[in-house]
Each structure stands twice: as structure tokens, then as C-alpha cells.
XYZ file of C-alpha atoms in Angstrom:
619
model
C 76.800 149.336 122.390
C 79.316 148.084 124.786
C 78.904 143.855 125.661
C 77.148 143.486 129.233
C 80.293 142.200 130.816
C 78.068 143.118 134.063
C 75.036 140.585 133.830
C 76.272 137.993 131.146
C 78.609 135.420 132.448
C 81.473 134.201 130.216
C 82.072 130.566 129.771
C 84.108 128.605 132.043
C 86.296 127.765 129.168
C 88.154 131.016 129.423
C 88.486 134.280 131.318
C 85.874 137.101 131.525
C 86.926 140.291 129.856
C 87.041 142.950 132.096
C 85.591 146.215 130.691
C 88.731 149.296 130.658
C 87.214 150.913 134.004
C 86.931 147.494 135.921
C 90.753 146.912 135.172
C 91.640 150.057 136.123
C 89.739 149.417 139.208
C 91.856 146.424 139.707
C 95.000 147.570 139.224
C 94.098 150.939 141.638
C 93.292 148.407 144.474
C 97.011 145.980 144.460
C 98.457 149.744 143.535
C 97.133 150.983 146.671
C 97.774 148.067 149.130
C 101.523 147.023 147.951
C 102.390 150.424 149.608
C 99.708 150.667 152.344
C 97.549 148.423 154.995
C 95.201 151.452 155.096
C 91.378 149.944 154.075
C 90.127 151.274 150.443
C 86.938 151.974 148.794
C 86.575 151.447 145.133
C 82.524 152.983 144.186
C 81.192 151.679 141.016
C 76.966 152.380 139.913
C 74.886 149.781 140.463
C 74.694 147.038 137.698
C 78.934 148.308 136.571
C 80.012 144.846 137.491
C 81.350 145.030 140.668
C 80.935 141.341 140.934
C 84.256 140.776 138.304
C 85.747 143.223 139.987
C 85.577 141.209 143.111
C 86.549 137.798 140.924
C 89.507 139.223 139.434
C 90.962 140.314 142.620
C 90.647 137.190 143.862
C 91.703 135.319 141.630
C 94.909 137.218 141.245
C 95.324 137.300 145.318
C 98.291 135.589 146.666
C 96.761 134.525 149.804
C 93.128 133.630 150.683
C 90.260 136.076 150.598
C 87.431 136.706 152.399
C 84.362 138.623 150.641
C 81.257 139.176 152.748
C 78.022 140.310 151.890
C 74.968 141.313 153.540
C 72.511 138.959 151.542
C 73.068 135.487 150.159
C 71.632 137.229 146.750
C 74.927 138.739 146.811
C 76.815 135.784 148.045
C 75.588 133.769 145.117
C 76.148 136.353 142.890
C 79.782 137.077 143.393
C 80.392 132.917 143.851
C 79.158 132.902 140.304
C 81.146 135.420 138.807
C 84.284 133.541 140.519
C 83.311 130.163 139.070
C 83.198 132.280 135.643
C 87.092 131.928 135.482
C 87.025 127.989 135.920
C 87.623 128.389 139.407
C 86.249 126.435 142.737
C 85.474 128.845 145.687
C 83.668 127.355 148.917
C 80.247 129.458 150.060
C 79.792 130.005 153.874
C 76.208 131.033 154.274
C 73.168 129.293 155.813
C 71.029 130.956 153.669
C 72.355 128.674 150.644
C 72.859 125.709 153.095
C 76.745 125.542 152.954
C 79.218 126.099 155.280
C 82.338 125.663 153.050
C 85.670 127.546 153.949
C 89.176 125.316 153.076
C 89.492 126.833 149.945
C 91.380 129.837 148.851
C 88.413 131.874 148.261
C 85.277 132.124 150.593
C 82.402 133.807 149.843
C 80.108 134.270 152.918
C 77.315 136.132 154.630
C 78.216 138.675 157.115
C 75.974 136.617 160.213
C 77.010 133.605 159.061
C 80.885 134.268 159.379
C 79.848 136.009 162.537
C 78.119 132.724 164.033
C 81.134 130.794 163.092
C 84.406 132.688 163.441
C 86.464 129.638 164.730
C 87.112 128.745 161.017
C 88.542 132.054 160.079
C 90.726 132.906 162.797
C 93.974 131.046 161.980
C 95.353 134.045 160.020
C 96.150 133.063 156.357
C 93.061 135.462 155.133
C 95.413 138.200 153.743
C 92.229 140.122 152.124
C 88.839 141.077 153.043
C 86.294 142.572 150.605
C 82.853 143.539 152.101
C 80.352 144.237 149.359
C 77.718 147.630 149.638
C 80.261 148.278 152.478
C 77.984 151.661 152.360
C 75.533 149.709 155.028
C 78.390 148.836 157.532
C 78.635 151.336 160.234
C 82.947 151.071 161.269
C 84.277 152.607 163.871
C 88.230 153.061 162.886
C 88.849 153.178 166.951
C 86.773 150.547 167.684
C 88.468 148.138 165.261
C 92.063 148.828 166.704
C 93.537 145.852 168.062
C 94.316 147.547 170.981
C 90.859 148.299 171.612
C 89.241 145.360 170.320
C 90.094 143.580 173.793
C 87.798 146.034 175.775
C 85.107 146.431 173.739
C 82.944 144.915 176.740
C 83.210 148.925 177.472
C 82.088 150.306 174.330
C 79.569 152.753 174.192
C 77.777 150.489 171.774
C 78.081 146.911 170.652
C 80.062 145.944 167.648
C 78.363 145.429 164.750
C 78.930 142.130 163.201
C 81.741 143.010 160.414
C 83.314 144.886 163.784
C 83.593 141.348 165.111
C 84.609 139.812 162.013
C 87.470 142.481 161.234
C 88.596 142.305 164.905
C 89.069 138.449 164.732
C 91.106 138.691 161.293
C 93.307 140.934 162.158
C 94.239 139.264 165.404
C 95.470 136.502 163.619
C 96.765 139.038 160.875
C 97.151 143.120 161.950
C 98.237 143.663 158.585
C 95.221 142.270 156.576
C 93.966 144.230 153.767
C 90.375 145.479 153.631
C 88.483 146.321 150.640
C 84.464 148.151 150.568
C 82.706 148.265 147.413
C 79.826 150.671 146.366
C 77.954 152.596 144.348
C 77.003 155.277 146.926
C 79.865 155.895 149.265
C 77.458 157.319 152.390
C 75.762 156.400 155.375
C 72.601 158.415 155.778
C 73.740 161.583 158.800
C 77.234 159.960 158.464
C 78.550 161.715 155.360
C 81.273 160.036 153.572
C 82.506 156.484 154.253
C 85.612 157.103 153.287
C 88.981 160.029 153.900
C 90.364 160.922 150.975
C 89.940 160.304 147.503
C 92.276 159.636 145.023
C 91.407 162.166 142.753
C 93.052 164.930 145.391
C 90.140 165.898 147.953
C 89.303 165.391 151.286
C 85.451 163.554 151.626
C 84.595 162.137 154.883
C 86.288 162.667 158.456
C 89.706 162.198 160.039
C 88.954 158.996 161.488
C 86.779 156.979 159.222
C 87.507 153.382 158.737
C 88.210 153.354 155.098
C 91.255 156.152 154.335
C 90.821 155.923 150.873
C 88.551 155.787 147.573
C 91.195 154.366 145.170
C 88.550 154.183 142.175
C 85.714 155.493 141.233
C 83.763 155.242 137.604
C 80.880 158.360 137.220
C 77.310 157.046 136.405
C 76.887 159.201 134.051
C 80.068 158.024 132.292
C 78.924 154.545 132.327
C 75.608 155.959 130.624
C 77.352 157.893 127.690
C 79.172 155.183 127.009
C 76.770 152.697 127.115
C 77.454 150.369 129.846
C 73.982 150.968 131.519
C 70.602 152.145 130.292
C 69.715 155.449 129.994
C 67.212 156.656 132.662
C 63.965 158.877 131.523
C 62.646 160.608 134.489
C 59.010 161.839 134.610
C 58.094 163.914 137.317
C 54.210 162.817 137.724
C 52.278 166.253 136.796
C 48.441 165.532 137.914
C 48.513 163.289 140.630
C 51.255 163.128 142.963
C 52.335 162.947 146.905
C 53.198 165.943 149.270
C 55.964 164.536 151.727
C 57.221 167.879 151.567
C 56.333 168.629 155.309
C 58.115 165.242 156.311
C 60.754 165.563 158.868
C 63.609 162.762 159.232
C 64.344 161.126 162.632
C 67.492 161.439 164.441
C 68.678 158.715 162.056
C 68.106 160.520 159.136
C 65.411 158.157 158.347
C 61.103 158.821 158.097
C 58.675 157.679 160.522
C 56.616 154.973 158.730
C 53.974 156.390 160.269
C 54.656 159.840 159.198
C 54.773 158.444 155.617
C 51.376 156.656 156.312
C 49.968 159.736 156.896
C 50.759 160.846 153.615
C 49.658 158.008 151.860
C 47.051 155.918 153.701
C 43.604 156.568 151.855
C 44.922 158.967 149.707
C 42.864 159.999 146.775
C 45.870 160.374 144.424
C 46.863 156.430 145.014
C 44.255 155.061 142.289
C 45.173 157.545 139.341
C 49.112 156.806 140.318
C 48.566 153.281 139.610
C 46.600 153.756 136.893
C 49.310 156.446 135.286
C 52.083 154.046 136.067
C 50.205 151.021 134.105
C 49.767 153.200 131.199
C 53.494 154.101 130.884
C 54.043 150.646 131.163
C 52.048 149.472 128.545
C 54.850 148.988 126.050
C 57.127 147.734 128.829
C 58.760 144.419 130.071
C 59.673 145.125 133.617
C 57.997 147.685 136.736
C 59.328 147.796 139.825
C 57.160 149.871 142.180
C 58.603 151.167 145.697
C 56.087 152.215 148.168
C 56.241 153.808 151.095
C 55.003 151.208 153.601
C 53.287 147.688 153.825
C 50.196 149.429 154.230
C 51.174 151.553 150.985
C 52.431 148.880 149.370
C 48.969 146.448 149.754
C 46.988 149.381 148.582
C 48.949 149.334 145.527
C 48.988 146.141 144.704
C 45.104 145.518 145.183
C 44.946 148.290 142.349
C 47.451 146.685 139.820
C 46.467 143.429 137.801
C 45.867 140.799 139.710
C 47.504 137.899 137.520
C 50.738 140.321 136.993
C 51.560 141.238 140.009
C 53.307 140.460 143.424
C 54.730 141.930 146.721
C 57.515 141.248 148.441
C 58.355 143.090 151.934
C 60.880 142.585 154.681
C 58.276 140.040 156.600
C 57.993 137.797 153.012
C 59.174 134.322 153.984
C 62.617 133.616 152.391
C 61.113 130.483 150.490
C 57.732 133.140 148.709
C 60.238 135.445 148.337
C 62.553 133.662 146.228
C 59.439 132.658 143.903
C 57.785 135.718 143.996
C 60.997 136.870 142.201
C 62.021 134.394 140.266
C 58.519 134.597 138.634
C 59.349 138.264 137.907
C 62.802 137.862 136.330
C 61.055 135.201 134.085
C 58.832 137.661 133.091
C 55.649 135.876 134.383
C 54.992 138.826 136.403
C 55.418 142.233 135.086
C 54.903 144.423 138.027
C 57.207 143.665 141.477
C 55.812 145.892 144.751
C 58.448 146.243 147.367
C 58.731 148.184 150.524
C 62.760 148.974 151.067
C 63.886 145.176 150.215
C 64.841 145.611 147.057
C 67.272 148.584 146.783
C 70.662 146.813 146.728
C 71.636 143.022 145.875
C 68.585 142.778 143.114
C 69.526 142.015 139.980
C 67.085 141.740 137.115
C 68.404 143.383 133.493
C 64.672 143.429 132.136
C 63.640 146.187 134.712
C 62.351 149.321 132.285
C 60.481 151.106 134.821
C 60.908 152.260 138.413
C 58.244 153.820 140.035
C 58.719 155.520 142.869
C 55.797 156.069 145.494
C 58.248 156.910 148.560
C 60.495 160.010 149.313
C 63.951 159.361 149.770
C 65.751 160.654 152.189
C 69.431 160.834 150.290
C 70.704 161.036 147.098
C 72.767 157.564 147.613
C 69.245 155.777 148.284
C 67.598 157.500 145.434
C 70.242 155.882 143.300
C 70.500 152.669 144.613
C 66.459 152.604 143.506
C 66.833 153.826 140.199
C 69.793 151.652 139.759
C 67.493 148.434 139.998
C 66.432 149.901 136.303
C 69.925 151.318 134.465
C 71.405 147.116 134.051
C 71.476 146.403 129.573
C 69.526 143.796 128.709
C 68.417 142.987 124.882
C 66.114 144.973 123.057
C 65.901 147.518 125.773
C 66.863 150.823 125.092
C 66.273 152.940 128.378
C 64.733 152.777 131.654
C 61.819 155.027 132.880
C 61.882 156.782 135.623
C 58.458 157.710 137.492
C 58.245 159.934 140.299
C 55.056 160.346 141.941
C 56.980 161.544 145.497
C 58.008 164.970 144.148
C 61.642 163.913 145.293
C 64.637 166.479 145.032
C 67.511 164.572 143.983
C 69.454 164.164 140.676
C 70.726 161.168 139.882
C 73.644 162.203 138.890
C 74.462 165.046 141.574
C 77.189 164.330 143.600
C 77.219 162.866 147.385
C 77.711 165.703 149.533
C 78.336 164.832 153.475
C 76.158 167.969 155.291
C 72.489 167.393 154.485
C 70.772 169.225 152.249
C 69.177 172.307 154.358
C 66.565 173.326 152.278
C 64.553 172.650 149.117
C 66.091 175.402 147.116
C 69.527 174.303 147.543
C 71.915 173.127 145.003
C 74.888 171.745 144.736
C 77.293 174.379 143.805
C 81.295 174.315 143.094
C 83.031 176.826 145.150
C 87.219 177.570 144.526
C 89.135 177.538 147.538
C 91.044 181.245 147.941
C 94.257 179.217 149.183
C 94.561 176.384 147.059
C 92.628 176.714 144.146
C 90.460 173.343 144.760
C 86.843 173.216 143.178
C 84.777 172.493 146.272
C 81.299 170.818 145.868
C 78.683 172.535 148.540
C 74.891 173.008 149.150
C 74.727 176.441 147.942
C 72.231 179.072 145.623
C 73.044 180.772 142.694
C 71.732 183.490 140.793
C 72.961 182.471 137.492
C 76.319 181.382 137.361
C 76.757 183.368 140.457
C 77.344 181.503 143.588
C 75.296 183.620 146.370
C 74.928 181.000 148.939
C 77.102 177.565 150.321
C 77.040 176.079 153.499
C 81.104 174.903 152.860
C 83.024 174.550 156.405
C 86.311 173.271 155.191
C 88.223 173.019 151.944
C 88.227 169.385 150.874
C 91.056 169.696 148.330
C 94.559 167.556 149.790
C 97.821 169.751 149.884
C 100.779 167.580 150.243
C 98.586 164.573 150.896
C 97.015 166.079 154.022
C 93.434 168.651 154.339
C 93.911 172.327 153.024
C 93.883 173.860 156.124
C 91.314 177.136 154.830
C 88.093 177.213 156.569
C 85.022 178.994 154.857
C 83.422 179.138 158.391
C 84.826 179.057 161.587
C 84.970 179.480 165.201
C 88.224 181.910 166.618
C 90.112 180.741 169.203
C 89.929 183.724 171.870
C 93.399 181.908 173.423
C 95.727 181.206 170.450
C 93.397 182.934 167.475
C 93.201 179.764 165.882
C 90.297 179.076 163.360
C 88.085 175.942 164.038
C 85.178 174.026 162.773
C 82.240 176.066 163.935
C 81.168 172.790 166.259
C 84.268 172.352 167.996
C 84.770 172.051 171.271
C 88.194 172.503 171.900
C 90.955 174.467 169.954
C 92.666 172.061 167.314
C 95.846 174.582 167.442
C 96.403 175.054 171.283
C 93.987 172.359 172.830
C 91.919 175.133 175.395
C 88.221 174.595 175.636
C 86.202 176.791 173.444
C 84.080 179.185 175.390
C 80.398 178.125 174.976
C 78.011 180.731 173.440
C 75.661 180.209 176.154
C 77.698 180.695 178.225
C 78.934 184.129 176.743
C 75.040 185.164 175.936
C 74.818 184.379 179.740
C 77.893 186.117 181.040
C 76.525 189.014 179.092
C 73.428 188.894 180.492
C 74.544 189.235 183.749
C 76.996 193.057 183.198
C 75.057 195.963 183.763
C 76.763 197.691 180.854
C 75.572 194.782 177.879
C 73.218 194.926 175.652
C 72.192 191.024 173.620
C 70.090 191.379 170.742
C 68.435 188.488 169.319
C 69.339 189.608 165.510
C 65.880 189.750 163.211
C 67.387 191.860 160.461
C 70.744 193.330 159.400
C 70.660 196.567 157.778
C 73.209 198.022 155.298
C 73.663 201.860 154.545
C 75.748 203.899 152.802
C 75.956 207.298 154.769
C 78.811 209.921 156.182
C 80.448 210.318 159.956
C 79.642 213.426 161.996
C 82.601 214.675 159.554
C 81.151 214.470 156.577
C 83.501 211.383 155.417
C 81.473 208.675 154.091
C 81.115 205.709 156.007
C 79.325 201.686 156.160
C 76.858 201.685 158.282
C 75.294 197.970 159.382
C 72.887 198.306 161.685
C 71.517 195.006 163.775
C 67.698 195.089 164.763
C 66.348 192.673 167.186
C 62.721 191.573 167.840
C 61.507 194.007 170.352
C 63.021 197.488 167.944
C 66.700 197.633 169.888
C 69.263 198.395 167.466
C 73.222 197.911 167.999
C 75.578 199.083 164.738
C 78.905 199.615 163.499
C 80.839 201.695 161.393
C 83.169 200.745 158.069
C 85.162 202.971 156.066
C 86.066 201.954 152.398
C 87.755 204.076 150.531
C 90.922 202.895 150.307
C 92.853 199.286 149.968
C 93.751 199.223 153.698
C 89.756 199.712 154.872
C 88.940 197.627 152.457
C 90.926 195.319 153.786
C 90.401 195.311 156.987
C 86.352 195.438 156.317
C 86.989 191.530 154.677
C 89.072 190.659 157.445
C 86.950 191.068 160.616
C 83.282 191.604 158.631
C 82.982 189.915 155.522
C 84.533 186.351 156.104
C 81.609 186.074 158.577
C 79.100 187.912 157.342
C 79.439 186.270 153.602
C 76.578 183.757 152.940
C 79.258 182.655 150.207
C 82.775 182.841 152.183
C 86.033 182.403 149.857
C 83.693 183.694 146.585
C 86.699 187.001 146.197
C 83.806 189.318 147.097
C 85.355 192.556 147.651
C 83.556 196.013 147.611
C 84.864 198.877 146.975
C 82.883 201.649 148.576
C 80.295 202.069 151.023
C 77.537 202.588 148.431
C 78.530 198.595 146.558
C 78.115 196.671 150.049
C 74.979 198.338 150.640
C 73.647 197.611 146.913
C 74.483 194.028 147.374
C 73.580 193.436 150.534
C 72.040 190.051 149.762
C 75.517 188.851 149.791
C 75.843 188.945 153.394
C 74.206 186.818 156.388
C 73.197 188.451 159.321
C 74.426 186.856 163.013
C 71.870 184.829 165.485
C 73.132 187.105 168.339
C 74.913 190.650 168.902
C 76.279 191.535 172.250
C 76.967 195.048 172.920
C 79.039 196.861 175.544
C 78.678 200.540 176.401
C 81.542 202.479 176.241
C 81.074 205.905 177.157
C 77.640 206.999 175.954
C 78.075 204.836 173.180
C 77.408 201.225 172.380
C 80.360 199.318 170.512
C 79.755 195.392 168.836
C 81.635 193.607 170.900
C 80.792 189.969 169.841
C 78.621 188.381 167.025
C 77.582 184.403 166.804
C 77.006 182.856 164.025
C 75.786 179.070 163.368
C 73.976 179.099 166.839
C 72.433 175.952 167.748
C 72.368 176.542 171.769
C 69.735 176.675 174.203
C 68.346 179.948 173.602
C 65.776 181.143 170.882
C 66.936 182.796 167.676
C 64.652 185.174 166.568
C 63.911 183.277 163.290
C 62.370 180.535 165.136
C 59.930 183.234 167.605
C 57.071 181.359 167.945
C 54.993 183.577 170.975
C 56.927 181.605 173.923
C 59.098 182.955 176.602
C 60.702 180.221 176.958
C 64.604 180.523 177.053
C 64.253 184.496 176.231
C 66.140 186.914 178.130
C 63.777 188.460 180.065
C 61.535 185.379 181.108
């Protein structure tokens, strides 16, 4: 097994040895910024060493450097790695009671720099690192330096790394900014960062960071025996149902939602008791509950003379005994309540225990992270979940939320370029069925592959856009609003707007006798609208996946193509039906004249009926 170049400092006497992936981390980063100013993201797991990483590019900076952090945990931490080399680095942090910053090097907390930006504003910092740069929230406007002058009129006020970047590069516009991570994503964000250097677009136009110029797998580092290997147990007999939980607007859950789960709950007693069985043979249990009421509860049912709780309302002074008693092993089991989940390092930690549902992938492995760090004599890390949470730990990070509990990710080829998107999707077997895909992600000539999977048309220029844009990307004209076409509809004598509750497929012939597609579109109160598709040869067929299957597919770009009337209606599973149909009469017949898709307006969709009139047509 691989040394622990991650937890064990070398001597002062000489150099740490960097591990093959942390060089090549290096090297990425002064690749990136000789030819760029552009701010990179390097993502490592938790407990890969990020803190060499750090020392090694500062060490080999020409001018001074700048790392912040959010905690002094993680100011001390990367200070220490530094002084590894035989170095001196000044500390500015009033958590650690210095407020050092002549040196080359500076290590500081994030409010502390904030509180005293006089002493960094002369501009020889020619690099800034921010450490879990996942938990900054950047605007890339925002931090112009044309804008930074009127931020008085922001919308919102500037978070603090805002102000510190702003001051920096006033005295320098060309400084160099560096985020490190192991979970590149801010909770109803999506990705921190643009593009990635492997060839694929992750994150939006305008974030801050442009580009992830590194990035080592977890599951890499586990075959080849960098971290622990994590056991999960999904608890079998007793257990929590947050499965009716429903995130905030931030993304986040209610504490008192999560109370409501677990507050007196008969399951809490055999939990504990399960996870102190597991544990029996084990050095290390962290245990994250869901709140301090959780958390108490737990604790009062764990042994009393091995156990302790720390929270975000622990005084700094408890806290840092509470903890140091646990990394000496004088307490076995550590309680927290979201303190915990980055900036802890204890190599000992064999079992994480998780009484809480987590509402992303990137948190759920930031918690079992705490566990995966080597440490002697340990051989892998177990992994209890009593929260019935949906994530793999080593899934990949994908921007949309997840929009059900059956979804998956799922790779999906793009029909122009070739790239292997990653999607929520459904299979059935290796079949991809389902994704939820807007855009390709894959980079053509260094810019986005401009093939959508879903769109919205352009009724001025026929340009396709993302299905929530307002205005045209191609010609720059407003987007009609559905409401206002379901409105505008609503008002003609000769319309007809169904609020879609099925979608009907059948394979039939014309008043000719020629055989025909027949989709007929059912609303809620029995009024039907449908339309008419021949297939029999390579131009109908054709034009069929032109105007009805790239909308219609619930897996667009999967080469879907049938070949008679009789295949679309025997795999009619394939296809999505739309939120609305609007219908003109023409003649004594109604034609489809419009279909939306991806509705999220002010009207009710018929999935969603509920007994109110509310909003409907007719009320």
C-alpha cells in the first residue's frame, strides 16, 4: 500500500514526496496560468492531500501567495504542510492569534483577511488559492474591476472572498486564482466551474472559475490505495423515512422538517444500538445527525464515558478538546450536527454513521470522506446508513437535480459530436429510455457543442434555445411566453387547449386505406385533439423525427428511428407526452397547431389536478 503522503508529514530536513497525481496536479495548474489569467479548479477527494498540493505551489511561486480558508483547522493545516519543506510562512487568522503577513507566503482565514485588507492591497500577491472553494458563492460579474466600484448597487452584498478578490486585483488585474475541492458544486448552483480539461462543458457561461485543470477520481485513489476502502451498509431493520422531505429554495431541509422525522422516533434506540455493535471491533465513529435535538438524543443513548458532541453553538475552546480527545482515541464515538463535513482530519475514523439525509451527492461525500484517510492497521472504513439516502459515492456530480428517486445517472452520445454525456436518466437494461439532458457538454474547438437534446424554437429566426430562455441566443427577440400563447388561445373562437393527461399511439389506415400514425392527445375532461404520420418510406420517416420525435423522445439524441407505423406504436414508452396541445379548426377539422413541453407557468398541468379550479380554463 501506497505511503500516506496525505496525513504524515515529512521531516523538515528534506522535501515531501509528492504522490504521481499531486504532481501532475501541479504541473496542470503553472501549465494553465503561464498561458491564461482565467481562475482554475483543481478537485481532489477528501484526505488526497490537497494540503501539498497547496505547499508545492507555493513554494515554487515566483511572487507571494495568498491561500485562504474558511476555518483556522484548515489554516493550520496547510501552514503545516508548508513548514514541511523547511520553509517560514506567516498565519493571518484570529482564530490562532496571529496576524502575520510580510512573508512570501500567507496563510489566512477568509474573515480575518476580510477585517484587515489594508495589508494585502499593495499588489505583489501574484496568486490566490482558496481552499473547499466549493462553499464560496462568486459572481464572475460581480468580481470585474469595472464593477467592483459600484457594488453599493448590487443586488446582493459581496461575500467576503468577493471583497478580498476585488481588493487584489485592484492592486493586480492580472492575479491568478486557484479553488481546490473534492466536490466541485454548490447545492441548486450546479458546477463551480466552465469547462474541464478533459474536453466537456460542466457549469455555466459565466461562472467564476473557467476551468478544472485537474482532477484525480475517488475511486482511483481507492484502487490504488491512497484512501480506505468504504463498506456501505444500508441499515435493514430500523431505519428513517425522509423520503417525503422536500428541500427549500436553497436546496437545503428545514431542520424542522427533519425533526419531524426524527424527534421521538422509535427507530432512534435500536440505530444506536446497531451502530455500537458494528463498532465493536472499531477505533473511530463519527455519527452525523440530523439536528441538535437529534444529535442529544443520540448521544444520551451512546456510552457515556466514550462519547461527545460537538455542534455549530460548541464554544471554540470545548470544541477543540472535545476533538482532540477523539483523535487521541480517548473517545471513540464523535456526534456532530453539519460541523464536521470539511476541514476534519482524523486518519483513525473507521465508521461513519449517517442519521441525516443529504441533500447532494457532493455533501454525501464530503461525510463519508471524514472516514476514507489511511491510517495504520486499518484496512477500510464502514459506512452506515440509517437515512435510506440515494447517492453513490462514486457517481458523478451532475448540475440539474436529481428529479426523482428512480433516476440514474446515465451516459448519453451526442448525435453531432460523438461526446459521452452524463444525465439523470432510466434504463431498461443497457437501454437508455429516459434523460433529462438540455445541452451537449462535450467542447468542439474549445467552445460548447452547440446540439440541444431539448429546446425551445425561435418562432422569429428558428433558432433552438435552452427550454428556460427568455430571449433568442441567435437573433436576440423575446421568446413568446407560453402563458401567454395558452392565453391568446384561449381567447379565438376557433381554439381548442387541452390540458394533455395521456398520449395515445396507434397504428391504423387513412380514409384510403394507406396506413398511417395516429397519436391521439386526451385531456382531463375526455376532449381529444390528434395527428396523423405516415412512415413508410425514408422521407416520412424523416420528417416524423424532425417535427415529432426530437420532442416527443423522453431520450432525445438516443438514434431512435421507427420504421413503420406499427414500431412507434409498440414502443410507445419511448415517447413523452406534452403539458399542453392547442388546436385550431380548420374547416371541420381540428389540426395541432402548437405543443409545450417543460411547462412550469401559471396554469395547472393535468398531472398535478388536485380538485381546484384554480388557474383552469374555464374558472
Amino acid at each position: 500500500m501506497p505511503n500516506d503522503a496525505s496525513s504524515t508529514p515529512p521531516s523538515a530536513s528534506r522535501a515531501p514526496e509528492l504522490r504521481p497525481y499531486q504532481t501532475q496536479a501541479v504541473d496542470n495548474v503553472i501549465s494553465h496560468f503561464r498561458g491564461s489569467d482565467d481562475p482554475a479548479v483543481v478537485v481532489l477527494p477528501t484526505g488526497s492531500g490537497k494540503s501539498l498540493v497547496i505547499a508545492e505551489l507555493a513554494r515554487r511561486a515566483r511572487g507571494r501567495v495568498l491561500v485562504l480558508a474558511h476555518v483556522r483547522e484548515l489554516v493550520e493545516q496547510n501552514h503545516a504542510k508548508y513548514l514541511a519543506y523547511g520553509l517560514e510562512a506567516d498565519i493571518f487568522s484570529a482564530g490562532l492569534k496571529r496576524k502575520e503577513s510580510a512573508r512570501q507566503v500567507v496563510f489566512g482565514s477568509v474573515q480575518s483577511v476580510v477585517n484587515g485588507l489594508d495589508q494585502f492591497a499593495d499588489g505583489d500577491f501574484t496568486l490566490l488559492v482558496i481552499d473547499e472553494c466549493h462553499r464560496v458563492s462568486l459572481s464572475k460579474a460581480a468580481l470585474s474591476t469595472e464593477v467592483a466600484d459600484s457594488r453599493a448597487n448590487s443586488r446582493r452584498a459581496a461575500s467576503t472572498y468577493e471583497k478580498v478578490i476585488a481588493r487584489l486585483r485592484e492592486a493586480r488585474p492580472n492575479l491568478k486564482i486557484l479553488g481546490l475541492t473534492a466536490t466541485p458544486y454548490r447545492l441548486g448552483e450546479g458546477f463551480i466551474y466552465h469547462r474541464h480539461y478533459h474536453g466537456m462543458v460542466k457549469g455555466p457561461e459565466d461562472a467564476f472559475f473557467r476551468d478544472c485543470v485537474f482532477e484525480q477520481p475517488l475511486r482511483v485513489m481507492v484502487r490504488q490505495g491512497y484512501l480506505a476502502e468504504p463498506k456501505r451498509i444500508d441499515a435493514a431493520l430500523a431505519f428513517y423515512d425522509f423520503s417525503r422531505l422536500m428541500p427549500q429554495r436553497d436546496g437545503l431541509f428545514a431542520e424542522r422538517d427533519m425533526n419531524a422525522v426524527v424527534q421521538g422516533n422509535r427507530a432512534t434506540p435500536q440505530i444506536v444500538a446497531d451502530v455500537v455493535e458494528r463498532s465493536r471491533e472499531r477505533e473511530g465513529v463519527m455519527i452525523f445527525a440530523a439536528t441538535v435535538a437529534h444529535a442529544e438524543e443520540v448521544l444520551g443513548l451512546l456510552p457515556s464515558a466514550e462519547c461527545a458532541l460537538v455542534t455549530g453553538a460548541t464554544p471554540g475552546p470545548e470544541r477543540e478538546r472535545l476533538i482532540e480527545a477523539f483523535k487521541s482515541r480517548r473517545l471513540k464515538y464523535l456526534v456532530n450536527v453539519a460541523v464536521l463535513t470539511t476541514g476534519f482530519d482524523a486518519p483513525h475514523v473507521d465508521v461513519i454513521a449517517i442519521l441525516r439525509p443529504t441533500e447532494s451527492v457532493g455533501l454525501y461525500q464530503q461525510i463519508v470522506g471524514r472516514g476514507l484517510r489511511l491510517s495504520p492497521a486499518k484496512q477500510d472504513c464502514l459506512i452506515l446508513d440509517y437515512a435510506g439516502n440515494p447517492w453513490e459515492l462514486y457517481a458523478p456530480e451532475i448540475a440539474q437535480a436529481r428529479p426523482d428517486a428512480d433516476s440514474e445517472p446515465v451516459q448519453v452520445e451526442c448525435p453531432e459530436c460523438g461526446f459521452a454525456n452524463t444525465f439523470w436518466g432510466k434504463r431498461d437494461g443497457d437501454l437508455v429510455i429516459e434523460h433529462h439532458g438540455r445541452r451537449c457538454q462535450g467542447l468542439v474547438g474549445g467552445q460548447q457543442c452547440t446540439f440541444r437534446f431539448r429546446f425551445k424554437v425561435c418562432e422569429q429566426c428558428g433558432g433552438e434555445n435552452d427550454i428556460a430562455a427568455r430571449a433568442c441566443g441567435h437573433c436576440g427577440e423575446r421568446l413568446v411566453d407560453p402563458d401567454d400563447k395558452l392565453r391568446d388561445a384561449l381567447k379565438l373562437k376557433h381554439a381548442k387547449v387541452l390540458r394533455v393527461s395521456g398520449m395515445e399511439l396507434k397504428a391504423t389506415t387513412n380514409g384510403r386505406g394507406v396506413p398511417r400514425l395516429k397519436v391521439i392527445y386526451h385531456d382531463e375532461d375526455g376532449e381529444t385533439l390528434d395527428e396523423w404520420f405516415g412512415l413508410e418510406t425514408p422521407a416520412q420517416q424523416h420528417v416524423f423525427e424532425r417535427i415529432f420525435l426530437r420532442e416527443h423522445l423522453r431520450a432525445p439524441g438516443s438514434g431512435w428511428r421507427p420504421q413503420s407505423a406499427e414500431q412507434a406504436a409498440a414502443e410507445a414508452e419511448r415517447l413523452r407526452a406534452p403539458d399542453f396541445v392547442i388546436g385550431r379548426k380548420t374547416g371541420r377539422h381540428w389540426r395541432v397547431d402548437e405543443k409545450l413541453f417543460d411547462y412550469s407557468g401559471r396554469y395547472r398541468k393535468a398531472e398535478a389536478a388536485s380538485g381546484s379550479t384554480e388557474n383552469s380554463f374555464t374558472g
